[in-house]
């Protein structure tokens, strides 16, 4: 529509210069045409919302066009793109009124150019205006319905994801509560009773009291072993034994057809267990995204020890995506929000850089001073 406006404006200027060579109004026509073109160019920069500046701009555009039509009726057909500009800018009723006024000017200009009365000149402009308005209204309604449907789908997907996470969290909490009740709580209760019994018989029967203390010590040892088992079950199995974070990252795979490379930078140092677990889960989630969404052939994991922080970079050579904002729109699906939540829990920062056709780089920086 922008292209059509400038083509019609240029054609109108050319027609005037060819039909009226040497006319004293030529400088005014050219100046007004340039002013109208410059005003029209400013429109997209003001946005589509009916703000005061946008309304003022529309008024100036219409005023410049009206003056041109009065001086040279051949500029009347530039009104067709202005119909859509009015419909995009104004509320429906105000837009229809403005379109009707523009149509009146078009009819008057065509009748002025005509040497004899022609019914087509009286009927064609209103028909074109009505058709343009109907097409715009129909497309706008379809767009609104589509936006509403997309919003419903996104909301439903988020609700399902939240429900799944909530159910998973509740199930895990129930499992842990049962484990703690059946093991640690029972051990602590037994220790309490034995120590209370030892306290009561400490002076009268020292041997029995010491036996109670030894039994309580054995139960405490078993409780400690049980607690370690629970913690061990919550830790990633890839970090078991002597396997460090670097070795676990080096062993990761993104699936067939994707070459995963690992790089280690800096001097490795001891990391808290929760930091190691989080970085491993972040790498696994990022590689899952690479496999499912990127279409990449190569992915690179880089673990960097920078003294006061550890940084994990995951880069791929896939199709990338055009992210409209640092978080909103980069947070597509459920994998990236989970990664962001893990980084936030550790007081770190997550950076996502991507462009269509240029791959994606995800960088998670975790400060170490907060994790003694």
Coordinates of C-alpha atoms in Angstrom, one line a residue:
X1 CA 0.0 0.0 0.0
X2 CA 2.9 2.4 0.7
X3 CA 4.3 1.6 -2.7
X4 CA 1.0 2.2 -4.4
X5 CA 0.7 5.6 -2.7
X6 CA 4.1 6.8 -4.0
X7 CA 3.4 5.4 -7.5
X8 CA 0.1 7.2 -7.6
X9 CA 1.7 10.4 -6.3
X10 CA 4.5 10.2 -8.9
X11 CA 2.0 9.5 -11.7
X12 CA -0.1 12.5 -10.6
X13 CA 2.9 14.8 -10.6
X14 CA 4.0 13.5 -14.1
X15 CA 0.4 14.0 -15.4
X16 CA 0.2 17.5 -14.2
X17 CA 3.6 18.5 -15.6
X18 CA 2.7 16.9 -19.0
X19 CA -0.8 18.5 -19.2
X20 CA 0.1 21.9 -17.8
X21 CA 3.7 22.8 -18.8
X22 CA 4.8 26.2 -17.6
X23 CA 1.8 26.6 -15.2
X24 CA 2.4 29.3 -12.5
X25 CA 1.1 26.8 -9.9
X26 CA 3.8 24.2 -10.8
X27 CA 6.2 25.2 -8.0
X28 CA 3.4 24.9 -5.5
X29 CA 2.3 21.5 -6.9
X30 CA 5.9 20.1 -6.7
X31 CA 6.5 21.6 -3.2
X32 CA 3.2 20.2 -1.9
X33 CA 3.9 16.8 -3.5
X34 CA 7.3 16.6 -1.8
X35 CA 5.8 17.7 1.5
X36 CA 3.0 15.1 1.2
X37 CA 5.6 12.4 0.4
X38 CA 7.8 13.4 3.4
X39 CA 4.7 13.4 5.7
X40 CA 3.7 10.0 4.5
X41 CA 7.2 8.6 5.2
X42 CA 6.9 9.7 8.8
X43 CA 3.8 7.6 9.4
X44 CA 5.3 4.2 10.1
X45 CA 7.7 5.8 12.6
X46 CA 4.7 7.0 14.7
X47 CA 3.2 3.5 15.1
X48 CA -0.3 2.4 14.4
X49 CA -1.9 3.4 17.8
X50 CA -4.3 6.4 17.6
X51 CA -2.0 8.7 19.7
X52 CA -2.2 12.5 19.5
X53 CA 0.9 12.6 17.3
X54 CA -0.5 10.0 15.0
X55 CA -3.8 11.9 14.7
X56 CA -2.0 15.2 14.0
X57 CA 0.1 13.5 11.4
X58 CA -3.0 12.1 9.7
X59 CA -4.6 15.5 9.7
X60 CA -1.5 17.1 8.0
X61 CA -1.4 14.4 5.4
X62 CA -5.1 14.8 4.5
X63 CA -4.8 18.6 4.5
X64 CA -1.8 18.5 2.1
X65 CA -3.7 16.1 -0.1
X66 CA -6.9 18.2 -0.1
X67 CA -4.8 21.3 -1.2
X68 CA -3.2 19.3 -3.9
X69 CA -6.6 18.1 -5.2
X70 CA -7.9 21.6 -5.2
X71 CA -5.0 22.9 -7.2
X72 CA -4.7 19.7 -9.4
X73 CA -7.7 17.3 -9.5
X74 CA -5.5 14.6 -11.0
X75 CA -4.1 13.9 -7.5
X76 CA -7.5 12.6 -6.4
X77 CA -6.7 8.9 -6.8
X78 CA -3.9 9.2 -4.2
X79 CA -6.9 8.9 -1.8
X80 CA -7.1 5.1 -2.2
X81 CA -4.0 4.4 0.0
X82 CA -5.2 7.1 2.4
X83 CA -8.4 5.1 2.9
X84 CA -6.4 2.3 4.5
X85 CA -4.3 4.8 6.4
X86 CA -7.4 6.3 8.0
X87 CA -8.9 2.9 8.7
X88 CA -5.7 1.8 10.5
X89 CA -5.4 5.0 12.5
X90 CA -8.9 6.0 13.5
X91 CA -11.7 4.2 15.4
X92 CA -14.1 2.5 12.9
X93 CA -16.8 5.2 12.9
X94 CA -14.4 8.1 12.6
X95 CA -12.5 6.3 9.9
X96 CA -15.7 5.7 7.8
X97 CA -16.6 9.4 8.1
X98 CA -13.1 10.4 6.9
X99 CA -13.2 7.9 4.0
X100 CA -16.6 9.3 3.0
X101 CA -15.2 12.9 3.0
X102 CA -12.1 11.8 0.9
X103 CA -14.5 10.1 -1.5
X104 CA -16.5 13.3 -1.9
X105 CA -13.3 15.1 -2.8
X106 CA -12.4 12.4 -5.3
X107 CA -15.8 12.6 -7.0
X108 CA -15.6 16.4 -7.2
X109 CA -12.2 16.2 -8.7
X110 CA -13.2 13.7 -11.3
X111 CA -16.2 15.7 -12.3
X112 CA -14.0 18.8 -12.5
X113 CA -11.7 17.0 -14.9
X114 CA -14.5 15.7 -17.0
X115 CA -15.7 17.7 -20.0
X116 CA -19.2 16.1 -19.8
X117 CA -21.3 14.4 -17.2
X118 CA -20.3 10.7 -16.7
X119 CA -22.2 8.5 -14.3
X120 CA -19.1 6.3 -13.8
X121 CA -17.3 9.3 -12.3
X122 CA -20.1 9.6 -9.8
X123 CA -20.4 6.0 -8.9
X124 CA -16.9 4.5 -9.3
X125 CA -15.2 6.4 -6.4
X126 CA -17.8 5.4 -3.8
X127 CA -17.7 1.8 -5.0
X128 CA -13.9 1.7 -4.7
X129 CA -14.1 3.3 -1.2
X130 CA -16.8 0.8 -0.1
X131 CA -14.8 -2.1 -1.4
X132 CA -11.6 -0.9 0.3
X133 CA -13.4 -0.4 3.6
X134 CA -15.1 -3.8 3.4
X135 CA -11.9 -5.6 2.6
X136 CA -10.1 -3.9 5.5
X137 CA -12.8 -4.5 8.0
X138 CA -13.0 -8.2 7.0
X139 CA -9.2 -8.7 7.3
X140 CA -9.1 -6.9 10.6
X141 CA -11.8 -9.1 12.0
X142 CA -10.0 -12.2 10.8
X143 CA -6.7 -10.9 12.3
X144 CA -8.5 -10.3 15.7
X145 CA -10.0 -13.7 15.7
X146 CA -6.6 -15.3 14.8
X147 CA -4.9 -13.3 17.6
X148 CA -7.5 -14.4 20.1
X149 CA -7.1 -18.0 19.0
X150 CA -3.3 -17.7 19.4
X151 CA -3.6 -16.1 22.8
X152 CA -6.0 -18.9 23.9
X153 CA -3.5 -21.6 22.6
X154 CA -0.6 -19.9 24.4
X155 CA -2.5 -19.6 27.6
X156 CA -3.7 -23.2 27.4
X157 CA -0.2 -24.4 26.8
X158 CA 1.2 -22.4 29.7
X159 CA -1.6 -23.7 32.0
X160 CA -0.9 -27.3 30.9
X161 CA 2.8 -26.8 31.5
X162 CA 2.2 -25.2 34.9
X163 CA -0.2 -28.1 35.8
X164 CA 2.4 -30.7 34.8
X165 CA 5.1 -28.9 36.8
X166 CA 2.9 -28.6 39.8
X167 CA 1.8 -32.2 39.7
X168 CA 5.4 -33.3 39.3
X169 CA 6.5 -31.1 42.2
X170 CA 3.7 -32.4 44.4
X171 CA 4.6 -36.0 43.5
X172 CA 8.2 -35.5 44.3
X173 CA 7.4 -33.7 47.6
X174 CA 5.1 -36.6 48.6
X175 CA 7.8 -39.1 47.8
X176 CA 10.4 -37.2 49.8
X177 CA 8.1 -36.7 52.7
X178 CA 7.4 -40.5 52.8
X179 CA 11.1 -41.2 52.6
X180 CA 11.9 -38.8 55.4
X181 CA 9.1 -40.0 57.6
X182 CA 10.0 -43.7 57.1
X183 CA 13.7 -43.2 57.7
X184 CA 15.1 -40.0 59.2
X185 CA 12.1 -39.2 61.3
X186 CA 11.9 -42.7 62.7
X187 CA 15.7 -42.7 63.5
X188 CA 15.4 -39.3 65.2
X189 CA 12.4 -40.5 67.3
X190 CA 14.3 -43.6 68.3
X191 CA 17.4 -41.6 69.2
X192 CA 15.3 -39.2 71.3
X193 CA 13.7 -42.1 73.3
X194 CA 17.1 -43.8 73.9
X195 CA 18.7 -40.6 75.0
X196 CA 15.8 -39.8 77.3
X197 CA 16.1 -43.3 78.8
X198 CA 19.9 -42.9 79.2
X199 CA 19.3 -39.6 80.9
X200 CA 16.9 -41.2 83.4
X201 CA 19.3 -44.1 84.2
X202 CA 22.6 -42.3 84.0
X203 CA 23.1 -42.1 87.8
X204 CA 21.3 -45.3 88.9
X205 CA 22.4 -47.6 86.1
X206 CA 25.4 -46.2 84.1
X207 CA 25.9 -49.4 82.1
X208 CA 22.4 -49.4 80.8
X209 CA 22.7 -45.7 80.1
X210 CA 25.9 -46.2 78.1
X211 CA 24.2 -49.0 76.2
X212 CA 21.3 -46.7 75.3
X213 CA 23.8 -44.0 74.1
X214 CA 25.7 -46.5 72.0
X215 CA 22.4 -47.7 70.4
X216 CA 21.5 -44.1 69.7
X217 CA 24.9 -43.5 68.1
X218 CA 24.4 -46.5 65.8
X219 CA 20.9 -45.2 64.9
X220 CA 22.4 -41.8 64.2
X221 CA 25.0 -43.4 61.9
X222 CA 22.2 -45.2 60.0
X223 CA 20.2 -42.0 59.7
X224 CA 23.3 -40.1 58.4
X225 CA 23.8 -42.8 55.8
X226 CA 20.1 -42.6 54.9
X227 CA 20.3 -38.8 54.5
X228 CA 23.3 -39.1 52.3
X229 CA 21.4 -41.6 50.2
X230 CA 18.5 -39.2 49.8
X231 CA 20.9 -36.4 48.7
X232 CA 22.6 -38.8 46.4
X233 CA 19.3 -39.8 44.7
X234 CA 18.6 -36.1 44.0
X235 CA 21.9 -35.5 42.4
X236 CA 22.5 -36.2 38.6
X237 CA 23.8 -39.7 38.1
X238 CA 26.4 -38.3 35.6
X239 CA 28.2 -36.6 38.5
X240 CA 28.6 -39.9 40.5
X241 CA 31.9 -41.2 41.6
X242 CA 35.0 -39.4 40.3
X243 CA 33.2 -37.9 37.3
X244 CA 33.5 -34.1 37.4
X245 CA 31.4 -31.5 35.6
X246 CA 33.8 -31.2 32.7
X247 CA 33.8 -35.0 32.1
X248 CA 30.0 -35.1 32.4
X249 CA 29.6 -32.3 29.9
X250 CA 32.1 -33.9 27.5
X251 CA 29.9 -37.1 27.5
X252 CA 26.7 -35.3 26.5
X253 CA 25.1 -36.0 23.2
X254 CA 22.5 -34.1 21.2
X255 CA 21.2 -37.0 19.1
X256 CA 22.1 -38.4 15.7
X257 CA 23.3 -35.9 13.1
X258 CA 24.6 -33.4 15.6
X259 CA 28.3 -33.1 16.4
X260 CA 28.7 -31.9 20.0
X261 CA 32.1 -30.5 20.9
X262 CA 33.3 -29.5 24.4
X263 CA 35.9 -26.9 25.3
X264 CA 37.4 -26.2 28.7
X265 CA 38.8 -22.8 29.4
X266 CA 40.6 -21.6 32.6
X267 CA 41.8 -23.5 35.5
X268 CA 39.1 -25.9 36.9
X269 CA 38.3 -25.5 40.5
X270 CA 36.0 -27.1 43.0
X271 CA 32.3 -26.2 42.4
X272 CA 29.4 -26.6 44.8
X273 CA 27.3 -29.7 44.1
X274 CA 24.2 -27.6 43.3
X275 CA 26.2 -25.5 40.8
X276 CA 27.5 -28.6 39.1
X277 CA 24.0 -30.1 39.0
X278 CA 22.5 -26.9 37.6
X279 CA 25.1 -26.4 34.9
X280 CA 24.7 -30.0 33.8
X281 CA 20.9 -29.7 33.6
X282 CA 21.3 -26.4 31.7
X283 CA 23.5 -28.1 29.2
X284 CA 21.1 -31.0 28.8
X285 CA 18.2 -28.7 28.4
X286 CA 20.0 -26.5 25.8
X287 CA 21.1 -29.5 23.8
X288 CA 17.5 -30.8 23.8
X289 CA 16.4 -27.4 22.3
X290 CA 19.1 -27.7 19.7
X291 CA 17.9 -31.2 18.8
X292 CA 14.2 -30.3 18.6
X293 CA 14.2 -26.8 17.2
X294 CA 17.4 -25.6 15.6
X295 CA 18.1 -28.0 12.8
X296 CA 21.8 -27.6 13.6
X297 CA 24.6 -29.9 12.6
X298 CA 27.1 -28.8 15.2
X299 CA 26.9 -27.7 18.9
X300 CA 29.7 -26.4 21.0
X301 CA 29.8 -26.5 24.9
X302 CA 32.3 -24.2 26.5
X303 CA 32.9 -24.3 30.3
X304 CA 35.0 -21.3 31.4
X305 CA 36.4 -20.8 34.9
X306 CA 36.8 -17.0 35.4
X307 CA 37.8 -16.8 39.0
X308 CA 34.8 -15.3 40.6
X309 CA 32.3 -17.0 38.3
X310 CA 31.9 -20.0 36.0
X311 CA 30.3 -19.6 32.6
X312 CA 28.7 -22.2 30.4
X313 CA 28.2 -21.3 26.7
X314 CA 26.1 -23.5 24.3
X315 CA 26.4 -22.4 20.7
X316 CA 24.8 -24.1 17.6
X317 CA 24.9 -23.4 13.8
X318 CA 21.1 -23.9 13.4
X319 CA 18.4 -21.7 11.9
X320 CA 18.2 -19.4 14.9
X321 CA 15.3 -17.2 15.6
X322 CA 14.5 -13.5 15.6
X323 CA 14.0 -12.7 19.3
X324 CA 12.0 -9.5 19.8
X325 CA 13.1 -9.0 23.4
X326 CA 15.7 -10.3 25.8
X327 CA 13.3 -12.6 27.5
X328 CA 9.9 -12.5 26.1
X329 CA 10.1 -13.7 23.1
X330 CA 13.3 -15.7 23.4
X331 CA 11.5 -17.8 26.0
X332 CA 9.8 -20.0 23.5
X333 CA 8.5 -23.4 24.6
X334 CA 9.3 -24.7 28.1
X335 CA 13.0 -25.5 28.0
X336 CA 14.3 -22.0 28.0
X337 CA 12.2 -20.8 31.0
X338 CA 13.4 -23.8 33.0
X339 CA 17.0 -22.9 32.2
X340 CA 16.4 -19.3 33.1
X341 CA 14.8 -20.4 36.4
X342 CA 17.8 -22.6 37.3
X343 CA 20.2 -19.7 36.6
X344 CA 18.1 -17.2 38.6
X345 CA 18.0 -19.6 41.6
X346 CA 21.8 -19.5 41.7
X347 CA 22.0 -15.7 41.4
X348 CA 23.4 -15.9 37.9
X349 CA 22.5 -14.3 34.5
X350 CA 21.4 -15.9 31.3
X351 CA 22.0 -14.4 27.9
X352 CA 20.5 -15.6 24.7
X353 CA 21.8 -14.3 21.3
X354 CA 20.2 -15.4 18.1
X355 CA 19.3 -14.2 14.6
X356 CA 17.4 -15.9 11.9
X357 CA 19.8 -18.2 9.9
X358 CA 22.8 -17.4 12.2
X359 CA 22.4 -20.0 15.0
X360 CA 22.0 -19.4 18.7
X361 CA 24.3 -18.8 21.6
X362 CA 23.1 -19.4 25.2
X363 CA 25.4 -18.2 28.0
X364 CA 24.8 -19.0 31.7
X365 CA 27.1 -17.1 34.1
X366 CA 27.0 -18.3 37.8
X367 CA 28.9 -16.3 40.5
X368 CA 30.9 -18.4 42.8
X369 CA 31.2 -16.1 45.8
X370 CA 27.5 -16.9 46.6
X371 CA 28.2 -20.6 46.8
X372 CA 30.9 -21.2 49.4

